[in-house]
Tab-separated table of C-alpha atoms in Angstrom:
chain	number	residue	atom	x	y	z
A	171	UNK	CA	21.627	10.650	9.377
A	172	UNK	CA	18.254	11.656	10.830
A	173	UNK	CA	16.668	11.198	7.410
A	174	UNK	CA	18.233	7.753	7.040
A	175	UNK	CA	16.964	6.804	10.465
A	176	UNK	CA	13.468	7.912	9.576
A	177	UNK	CA	13.578	5.891	6.356
A	178	UNK	CA	14.510	2.778	8.345
A	179	UNK	CA	11.808	3.608	10.878
A	180	UNK	CA	9.293	3.935	8.042
A	181	UNK	CA	10.270	0.765	6.176
A	182	UNK	CA	10.817	-1.560	9.123
A	183	UNK	CA	7.089	-2.284	9.700
A	184	UNK	CA	6.953	-3.776	6.198
A	185	UNK	CA	9.832	-6.110	7.049
A	186	UNK	CA	8.058	-6.874	10.317
A	187	UNK	CA	4.894	-7.875	8.440
A	188	UNK	CA	6.898	-10.245	6.240
A	189	UNK	CA	8.552	-11.795	9.314
A	190	UNK	CA	5.133	-12.295	10.912
A	191	UNK	CA	3.834	-13.977	7.769
A	192	UNK	CA	6.894	-16.130	7.209
A	193	UNK	CA	8.028	-16.945	10.742
A	194	UNK	CA	5.012	-16.141	12.892
A	195	UNK	CA	6.901	-13.694	15.111
A	196	UNK	CA	4.732	-11.730	17.502
A	197	UNK	CA	2.862	-8.861	15.820
A	198	UNK	CA	2.851	-7.143	19.235
A	199	UNK	CA	6.627	-6.879	19.484
A	200	UNK	CA	9.638	-5.904	17.420
A	201	UNK	CA	8.368	-2.389	16.688
A	202	UNK	CA	6.126	-3.162	13.746
A	203	UNK	CA	3.167	-1.098	15.058
A	204	UNK	CA	0.944	-4.159	14.604
A	205	UNK	CA	-0.313	-4.320	18.175
A	206	UNK	CA	-4.064	-4.806	18.326
A	207	UNK	CA	-4.150	-6.667	15.003
A	208	UNK	CA	-4.260	-10.199	16.365
A	209	UNK	CA	-5.137	-11.299	19.908
A	210	UNK	CA	-2.202	-12.439	21.979
A	211	UNK	CA	-2.570	-16.135	22.743
A	212	UNK	CA	0.288	-18.048	24.288
A	213	UNK	CA	1.413	-20.929	22.078
A	214	UNK	CA	0.633	-24.483	23.168
A	215	UNK	CA	3.463	-26.961	23.228
A	216	UNK	CA	2.630	-30.671	23.160
A	217	UNK	CA	5.391	-33.240	23.561
A	218	UNK	CA	4.968	-36.817	22.339
A	219	UNK	CA	7.247	-39.828	22.369
A	220	UNK	CA	7.316	-42.580	19.781
A	221	UNK	CA	8.407	-46.082	20.557
A	222	UNK	CA	8.082	-48.156	17.409
A	223	UNK	CA	4.582	-47.590	16.053
A	224	UNK	CA	3.304	-46.237	19.349
A	225	UNK	CA	2.905	-42.485	19.887
A	226	UNK	CA	1.907	-41.223	23.295
A	227	UNK	CA	2.160	-37.944	25.200
A	228	UNK	CA	5.432	-37.669	27.114
A	229	UNK	CA	3.590	-36.983	30.340
A	230	UNK	CA	1.900	-40.389	30.073
A	231	UNK	CA	5.063	-42.164	28.927
A	232	UNK	CA	7.547	-40.817	31.435
A	233	UNK	CA	5.989	-37.999	33.424
A	234	UNK	CA	7.400	-34.503	33.149
A	235	UNK	CA	10.350	-33.678	35.407
A	236	UNK	CA	10.499	-30.202	36.876
A	237	UNK	CA	13.444	-29.223	34.678
A	238	UNK	CA	11.454	-30.133	31.588
A	239	UNK	CA	8.458	-28.200	32.872
A	240	UNK	CA	10.676	-25.161	33.432
A	241	UNK	CA	12.144	-25.430	29.942
A	242	UNK	CA	8.671	-25.801	28.448
A	243	UNK	CA	7.408	-22.658	30.228
A	244	UNK	CA	10.474	-20.742	29.149
A	245	UNK	CA	10.079	-21.920	25.562
A	246	UNK	CA	6.400	-20.948	25.450
A	247	UNK	CA	7.296	-17.450	26.642
A	248	UNK	CA	10.054	-17.065	24.068
A	249	UNK	CA	8.134	-18.748	21.277
A	250	UNK	CA	5.340	-16.224	21.645
A	251	UNK	CA	7.877	-13.565	20.695
A	252	UNK	CA	10.127	-15.276	18.175
A	253	UNK	CA	7.661	-17.640	16.516
A	254	UNK	CA	9.176	-20.127	14.111
A	255	UNK	CA	12.592	-18.495	14.381
A	256	UNK	CA	12.955	-20.377	17.656
A	257	UNK	CA	12.922	-24.140	17.312
A	258	UNK	CA	12.416	-26.108	20.546
A	259	UNK	CA	15.756	-27.907	20.218
A	260	UNK	CA	16.730	-27.591	23.893
A	261	UNK	CA	13.285	-28.734	24.889
A	262	UNK	CA	13.596	-31.663	22.479
A	263	UNK	CA	16.903	-32.758	23.977
A	264	UNK	CA	15.521	-32.497	27.502
A	265	UNK	CA	12.457	-34.464	26.472
A	266	UNK	CA	14.622	-37.219	24.978
A	267	UNK	CA	16.495	-37.431	28.292
A	268	UNK	CA	13.225	-37.632	30.196
A	269	UNK	CA	11.728	-40.165	27.776
A	270	UNK	CA	14.584	-42.636	28.250
A	271	UNK	CA	14.023	-45.350	25.639
A	272	UNK	CA	11.966	-43.349	23.135
A	273	UNK	CA	12.872	-43.637	19.445
A	274	UNK	CA	11.700	-40.132	18.642
A	275	UNK	CA	10.394	-37.137	20.520
A	276	UNK	CA	7.856	-35.077	18.654
A	277	UNK	CA	7.070	-31.520	19.673
A	278	UNK	CA	4.010	-29.835	18.247
A	279	UNK	CA	3.750	-26.078	18.661
A	280	UNK	CA	0.326	-24.612	18.120
A	281	UNK	CA	-0.757	-20.991	18.056
A	282	UNK	CA	-4.270	-19.624	17.702
A	283	UNK	CA	-4.921	-16.708	15.382
A	284	UNK	CA	-8.082	-15.127	13.998
A	285	UNK	CA	-8.500	-16.197	10.400
A	286	UNK	CA	-9.897	-13.074	8.693
A	287	UNK	CA	-11.804	-15.018	6.021
A	288	UNK	CA	-13.824	-17.058	8.526
A	289	UNK	CA	-13.550	-14.749	11.567
A	290	UNK	CA	-12.801	-17.880	13.591
A	291	UNK	CA	-9.817	-18.961	15.607
A	292	UNK	CA	-7.564	-21.207	13.635
A	293	UNK	CA	-4.522	-23.123	14.853
A	294	UNK	CA	-1.168	-22.705	13.173
A	295	UNK	CA	0.892	-25.790	13.885
A	296	UNK	CA	4.498	-26.705	13.458
A	297	UNK	CA	5.940	-30.119	14.236
A	298	UNK	CA	9.523	-30.800	15.251
A	299	UNK	CA	10.999	-34.288	15.508
A	300	UNK	CA	14.037	-35.268	17.548
A	301	UNK	CA	15.275	-38.791	16.944
A	302	UNK	CA	17.139	-40.447	19.767
A	303	UNK	CA	20.864	-40.713	19.116
A	304	UNK	CA	21.757	-44.204	17.783
A	305	UNK	CA	23.725	-46.322	20.252
A	306	UNK	CA	27.475	-45.957	19.646
A	307	UNK	CA	29.112	-49.011	18.072
A	308	UNK	CA	32.202	-50.716	19.456
B	50	UNK	CA	8.309	13.555	33.431
B	51	UNK	CA	7.024	10.810	31.180
B	52	UNK	CA	10.194	8.788	31.314
B	53	UNK	CA	10.770	9.104	35.051
B	54	UNK	CA	7.152	8.317	35.933
B	55	UNK	CA	7.213	5.281	33.680
B	56	UNK	CA	10.537	4.116	35.130
B	57	UNK	CA	9.222	4.441	38.690
B	58	UNK	CA	6.117	2.472	37.839
B	59	UNK	CA	8.295	-0.143	36.120
B	60	UNK	CA	10.497	-0.282	39.216
B	61	UNK	CA	7.447	-0.898	41.399
B	62	UNK	CA	6.261	-3.868	39.349
B	63	UNK	CA	6.906	-6.983	41.423
B	64	UNK	CA	7.250	-9.295	38.448
B	65	UNK	CA	9.722	-7.248	36.407
B	66	UNK	CA	13.269	-8.522	36.302
B	67	UNK	CA	16.367	-6.768	37.685
B	68	UNK	CA	15.149	-6.637	41.299
B	69	UNK	CA	16.214	-3.670	43.412
B	70	UNK	CA	18.459	-2.252	40.667
B	71	UNK	CA	15.281	-1.014	38.977
B	72	UNK	CA	14.974	1.552	41.782
B	73	UNK	CA	18.543	2.702	41.184
B	74	UNK	CA	17.658	3.254	37.539
B	75	UNK	CA	14.516	5.177	38.492
B	76	UNK	CA	16.418	7.360	40.979
B	77	UNK	CA	19.171	8.025	38.433
B	78	UNK	CA	16.666	8.965	35.744
B	79	UNK	CA	14.849	11.288	38.151
B	80	UNK	CA	18.097	13.037	39.057
B	81	UNK	CA	19.024	13.366	35.407
B	82	UNK	CA	15.581	14.681	34.484
B	83	UNK	CA	15.811	17.334	37.195
B	84	UNK	CA	19.307	18.354	36.090
B	85	UNK	CA	18.023	18.619	32.517
B	86	UNK	CA	15.950	21.585	33.667
B	87	UNK	CA	19.168	23.592	33.703
B	88	UNK	CA	20.082	24.555	30.134
B	89	UNK	CA	23.773	23.741	30.605
B	90	UNK	CA	22.985	20.170	31.637
B	91	UNK	CA	19.998	19.569	29.394
B	92	UNK	CA	21.626	17.668	26.543
B	93	UNK	CA	24.131	15.666	28.614
B	94	UNK	CA	21.305	14.650	30.963
B	95	UNK	CA	19.045	13.699	28.064
B	96	UNK	CA	21.897	11.704	26.544
B	97	UNK	CA	22.264	9.790	29.781
B	98	UNK	CA	18.500	9.196	29.961
B	99	UNK	CA	18.537	8.006	26.363
B	100	UNK	CA	21.288	5.543	27.256
B	101	UNK	CA	19.254	4.306	30.230
B	102	UNK	CA	16.267	3.777	27.951
B	103	UNK	CA	18.435	2.023	25.382
B	104	UNK	CA	19.821	-0.213	28.096
B	105	UNK	CA	16.289	-1.042	29.183
B	106	UNK	CA	15.301	-1.869	25.598
B	107	UNK	CA	18.297	-4.163	25.188
B	108	UNK	CA	17.741	-5.795	28.589
B	109	UNK	CA	14.054	-6.475	27.960
B	110	UNK	CA	14.309	-7.349	24.270
B	111	UNK	CA	12.306	-8.914	22.645
B	112	UNK	CA	9.636	-8.326	25.285
B	113	UNK	CA	10.185	-4.576	24.843
B	114	UNK	CA	7.025	-2.638	24.121
B	115	UNK	CA	6.809	-0.648	20.898
B	116	UNK	CA	6.172	2.362	23.068
B	117	UNK	CA	9.674	2.030	24.533
B	118	UNK	CA	11.250	2.544	21.126
B	119	UNK	CA	9.223	5.681	20.471
B	120	UNK	CA	10.086	6.990	23.913
B	121	UNK	CA	13.806	6.301	23.386
B	122	UNK	CA	13.865	7.862	19.918
B	123	UNK	CA	12.103	10.999	21.131
B	124	UNK	CA	14.576	11.454	23.998
B	125	UNK	CA	17.528	10.589	21.763
B	126	UNK	CA	16.484	13.200	19.217
B	127	UNK	CA	16.248	15.848	21.917
B	128	UNK	CA	19.676	14.820	23.179
B	129	UNK	CA	21.283	14.659	19.751
B	130	UNK	CA	19.868	17.886	18.317
B	131	UNK	CA	20.135	21.324	19.855
B	132	UNK	CA	16.563	22.549	20.146
B	133	UNK	CA	17.823	26.078	20.766
B	134	UNK	CA	19.565	26.212	17.392
B	135	UNK	CA	17.314	27.446	14.601
B	136	UNK	CA	18.465	24.789	12.131
B	137	UNK	CA	18.649	21.848	14.505
B	138	UNK	CA	15.494	22.930	16.290
B	139	UNK	CA	13.615	22.802	13.001
B	140	UNK	CA	15.133	19.411	12.168
B	141	UNK	CA	14.161	18.131	15.623
B	142	UNK	CA	10.587	19.281	15.159
B	143	UNK	CA	10.343	17.695	11.715
B	144	UNK	CA	11.886	14.412	12.864
B	145	UNK	CA	9.455	14.103	15.775
B	146	UNK	CA	6.546	14.964	13.519
B	147	UNK	CA	7.592	12.370	10.958
B	148	UNK	CA	7.792	9.712	13.669
B	149	UNK	CA	4.201	10.503	14.596
B	150	UNK	CA	3.052	10.284	10.991
B	151	UNK	CA	4.859	6.984	10.421
B	152	UNK	CA	3.494	5.381	13.587
B	153	UNK	CA	-0.040	6.573	12.899
B	154	UNK	CA	-0.031	5.466	9.277
B	155	UNK	CA	1.518	2.049	9.914
B	156	UNK	CA	-0.835	1.378	12.829
B	157	UNK	CA	-3.691	1.780	10.372
B	158	UNK	CA	-2.063	-0.055	7.471
B	159	UNK	CA	-1.147	-3.033	9.622
B	160	UNK	CA	-4.813	-3.376	10.594
B	161	UNK	CA	-5.708	-3.470	6.909
B	162	UNK	CA	-2.971	-6.018	6.146
B	163	UNK	CA	-4.040	-8.302	8.992
B	164	UNK	CA	-7.671	-8.057	7.870
B	165	UNK	CA	-9.130	-8.260	11.366
B	166	UNK	CA	-10.938	-4.933	11.441
B	167	UNK	CA	-13.262	-5.117	8.428
B	168	UNK	CA	-15.856	-7.105	10.357
B	169	UNK	CA	-14.606	-6.021	13.788
B	170	UNK	CA	-13.142	-9.484	14.357
B	171	UNK	CA	-10.294	-8.197	16.496
B	172	UNK	CA	-12.564	-6.044	18.636
B	173	UNK	CA	-14.969	-8.968	18.895
B	174	UNK	CA	-12.197	-11.223	20.190
B	175	UNK	CA	-10.979	-8.654	22.684
B	176	UNK	CA	-14.511	-7.964	23.885
B	177	UNK	CA	-14.867	-11.723	24.304
B	178	UNK	CA	-11.661	-12.234	26.272
B	179	UNK	CA	-10.738	-8.947	27.943
B	180	UNK	CA	-13.006	-7.369	30.510
B	181	UNK	CA	-11.542	-3.900	29.899
B	182	UNK	CA	-12.633	-4.041	26.259
B	183	UNK	CA	-16.018	-5.456	27.187
B	184	UNK	CA	-16.456	-2.504	29.564
B	185	UNK	CA	-15.297	0.030	26.969
B	186	UNK	CA	-17.205	-1.286	23.952
B	187	UNK	CA	-19.858	-3.570	25.349
B	188	UNK	CA	-22.278	-0.706	25.846
B	189	UNK	CA	-22.705	-0.226	22.094
B	190	UNK	CA	-23.434	-3.898	21.495
B	191	UNK	CA	-26.828	-5.546	21.734
B	192	UNK	CA	-26.966	-7.550	24.955
B	193	UNK	CA	-27.375	-10.827	23.089
B	194	UNK	CA	-24.341	-10.157	20.885
B	195	UNK	CA	-22.193	-9.310	23.909
B	196	UNK	CA	-23.336	-12.508	25.590
B	197	UNK	CA	-22.572	-14.512	22.434
B	198	UNK	CA	-19.059	-13.124	22.167
B	199	UNK	CA	-18.318	-13.673	25.830
B	200	UNK	CA	-19.499	-17.283	25.559
B	201	UNK	CA	-16.944	-18.101	22.849
B	202	UNK	CA	-14.108	-20.371	24.004
B	203	UNK	CA	-10.422	-19.997	23.242
B	204	UNK	CA	-9.830	-22.957	20.956
B	205	UNK	CA	-9.421	-23.745	17.277
B	206	UNK	CA	-12.649	-23.325	15.376
B	207	UNK	CA	-14.221	-21.004	17.946
B	208	UNK	CA	-16.118	-18.073	16.549
B	209	UNK	CA	-17.203	-16.254	14.583
B	210	UNK	CA	-15.684	-13.197	16.160
B	211	UNK	CA	-17.097	-10.926	13.478
B	212	UNK	CA	-19.441	-8.662	15.386
B	213	UNK	CA	-23.102	-8.466	14.511
B	214	UNK	CA	-23.424	-4.782	15.324
B	215	UNK	CA	-23.304	-2.031	12.726
B	216	UNK	CA	-22.056	0.673	15.143
B	217	UNK	CA	-19.132	-1.487	16.250
B	218	UNK	CA	-18.270	-2.549	12.700
B	219	UNK	CA	-18.335	1.108	11.655
B	220	UNK	CA	-16.154	2.025	14.632
B	221	UNK	CA	-13.737	-0.768	13.794
B	222	UNK	CA	-13.358	0.381	10.208
B	223	UNK	CA	-13.117	3.999	11.300
B	224	UNK	CA	-10.078	3.166	13.429
B	225	UNK	CA	-7.762	2.226	10.588
B	226	UNK	CA	-9.253	4.815	8.224
B	227	UNK	CA	-8.571	7.580	10.714
B	228	UNK	CA	-5.060	6.272	11.381
B	229	UNK	CA	-4.259	6.235	7.683
B	230	UNK	CA	-5.907	9.510	6.703
B	231	UNK	CA	-4.829	11.673	9.643
B	232	UNK	CA	-1.148	11.728	8.613
B	233	UNK	CA	-2.068	13.363	5.307
B	234	UNK	CA	-4.263	15.901	7.074
B	235	UNK	CA	-1.515	16.646	9.570
B	236	UNK	CA	0.963	17.205	6.750
B	237	UNK	CA	-1.259	19.654	4.870
B	238	UNK	CA	-1.115	23.034	6.592
B	239	UNK	CA	-4.715	23.923	5.717
B	240	UNK	CA	-6.116	20.937	7.564
B	241	UNK	CA	-3.430	20.693	10.234
B	242	UNK	CA	-5.223	22.498	13.056
B	243	UNK	CA	-8.388	20.423	12.695
B	244	UNK	CA	-6.337	17.259	12.225
B	245	UNK	CA	-4.420	17.926	15.452
B	246	UNK	CA	-7.650	18.215	17.387
B	247	UNK	CA	-9.072	15.103	15.740
B	248	UNK	CA	-5.862	13.169	16.358
B	249	UNK	CA	-5.766	14.199	20.012
B	250	UNK	CA	-9.360	13.150	20.549
B	251	UNK	CA	-8.844	9.903	18.649
B	252	UNK	CA	-5.675	9.017	20.567
B	253	UNK	CA	-7.165	9.920	23.934
B	254	UNK	CA	-10.272	7.780	23.388
B	255	UNK	CA	-8.492	4.796	21.857
B	256	UNK	CA	-5.605	4.616	24.281
B	257	UNK	CA	-7.896	5.109	27.275
B	258	UNK	CA	-10.128	2.276	26.095
B	259	UNK	CA	-7.046	0.098	25.700
B	260	UNK	CA	-5.657	1.397	29.030
B	261	UNK	CA	-2.421	2.287	27.240
B	262	UNK	CA	-2.173	5.495	29.211
B	263	UNK	CA	1.566	6.009	28.939
B	264	UNK	CA	1.629	5.462	25.205
B	265	UNK	CA	-1.355	7.765	24.884
B	266	UNK	CA	0.363	10.498	26.909
B	267	UNK	CA	3.588	10.213	24.914
B	268	UNK	CA	1.743	10.245	21.614
B	269	UNK	CA	-0.374	13.222	22.652
B	270	UNK	CA	2.785	15.125	23.500
B	271	UNK	CA	4.242	14.309	20.111
B	272	UNK	CA	0.964	15.211	18.364
B	273	UNK	CA	1.029	18.602	20.062
B	274	UNK	CA	4.221	19.311	18.114
B	275	UNK	CA	1.929	19.845	15.136
B	276	UNK	CA	0.093	22.564	17.020
B	277	UNK	CA	1.239	26.117	17.493
B	278	UNK	CA	4.601	26.434	19.192
B	279	UNK	CA	4.492	26.544	22.927
B	280	UNK	CA	1.305	24.505	23.320
B	281	UNK	CA	3.246	21.650	24.935
B	282	UNK	CA	4.702	24.033	27.493
B	283	UNK	CA	1.296	25.525	28.321
B	284	UNK	CA	-0.191	22.074	28.828
B	285	UNK	CA	2.673	20.927	31.037
B	286	UNK	CA	0.696	21.295	34.293
B	287	UNK	CA	-2.019	19.048	32.861
B	288	UNK	CA	0.501	16.374	31.953
B	289	UNK	CA	2.178	16.756	35.330
B	290	UNK	CA	-1.168	16.036	36.991
B	291	UNK	CA	-1.675	13.021	34.759
B	292	UNK	CA	1.722	11.531	35.605
B	293	UNK	CA	1.282	12.236	39.293
B	294	UNK	CA	-2.133	10.608	39.100
B	295	UNK	CA	-0.653	7.520	37.464
B	296	UNK	CA	2.058	7.272	40.104
B	297	UNK	CA	-0.456	7.646	42.935
B	298	UNK	CA	-2.749	5.079	41.323
B	299	UNK	CA	0.080	2.563	41.161
B	300	UNK	CA	1.030	3.269	44.784
B	301	UNK	CA	-2.439	3.305	46.280
B	302	UNK	CA	-4.351	0.987	43.961
B	303	UNK	CA	-1.849	-1.484	42.500
B	304	UNK	CA	-4.690	-3.724	41.313
B	305	UNK	CA	-5.890	-1.115	38.815
B	306	UNK	CA	-4.471	-2.145	35.458
B	307	UNK	CA	-2.987	0.322	33.052
B	308	UNK	CA	0.033	0.348	30.798
């Protein structure tokens, strides 16, 4: 049993590396021994609303209620850990509520990493779209 | 000692969750650690401490530090295996040693896989953005290079963070090389004694620079398992002073950062 545990302990960092590559989970967490490989920058979360052809930041379109601000902060904290495994669905729903008559809410999550080839900070971005529910018929 | 000191310091952190119950955990762990000094209670007490640590890992997951896992596994092994039995004692020693080798090797290999140490990019970024790293490593940089790094903003396109300093680039590459080569030297009995000394020095310097004092202390203790038997026991007073020092620092100088 001890030997099996050590094998898991030895192989897990490889799985961790794959999860970082594929889902952008935090290299600093989840026991992959990859701390001090990439700086720890908190992800940036930008929320936009689209009304027809127009696309504007939510904060300009409808302000940002305190509940939405709280959910955004919470999501940033959790996203730093879980990366792309954690979609901002709750945040999207809250943003749709706040946006009122928006057609679509768009959430762009951005994280800075050092790109080894250029030695510069590069942004890894992922965009999530949340269409407003169509009005119910009848 | 390590676990209880770390739990007390965790309990004293104002921003950590769980409120006053953290102090109950710290008191319980202290009581258990003291009872573990009696041979009859050693393994039950260690089992209870291991469960406390596991509970803490689960409660803080995924924000749990990697250190916490190593700490839990070390305690769990001592609880699960009878160190006084010849067979289990040997298995315990080998398991702890293998954990050290795995952590050391993967720490180095991950740096190679991430590619941020060949031109000291990671160190450059940390020198740029963290004053503790600037203090620790800035002295070996030309003044102009330090100023350049510290002028770099945190935004896409910023850089380059590759450091224009041969000593720092050599140091950066030495870090992962040492981490990957030391396990082999620790395994081979002919080089073990020298490797233990090298590993202790390496760990002490690196973890102090990173202010990861608790991880450094734990890892040093585990590294000493490669040394002659009984070395850990002889160095106990030194570790006791270290832990007391950390506790007093947290109490008297809470602004001083360490992990």
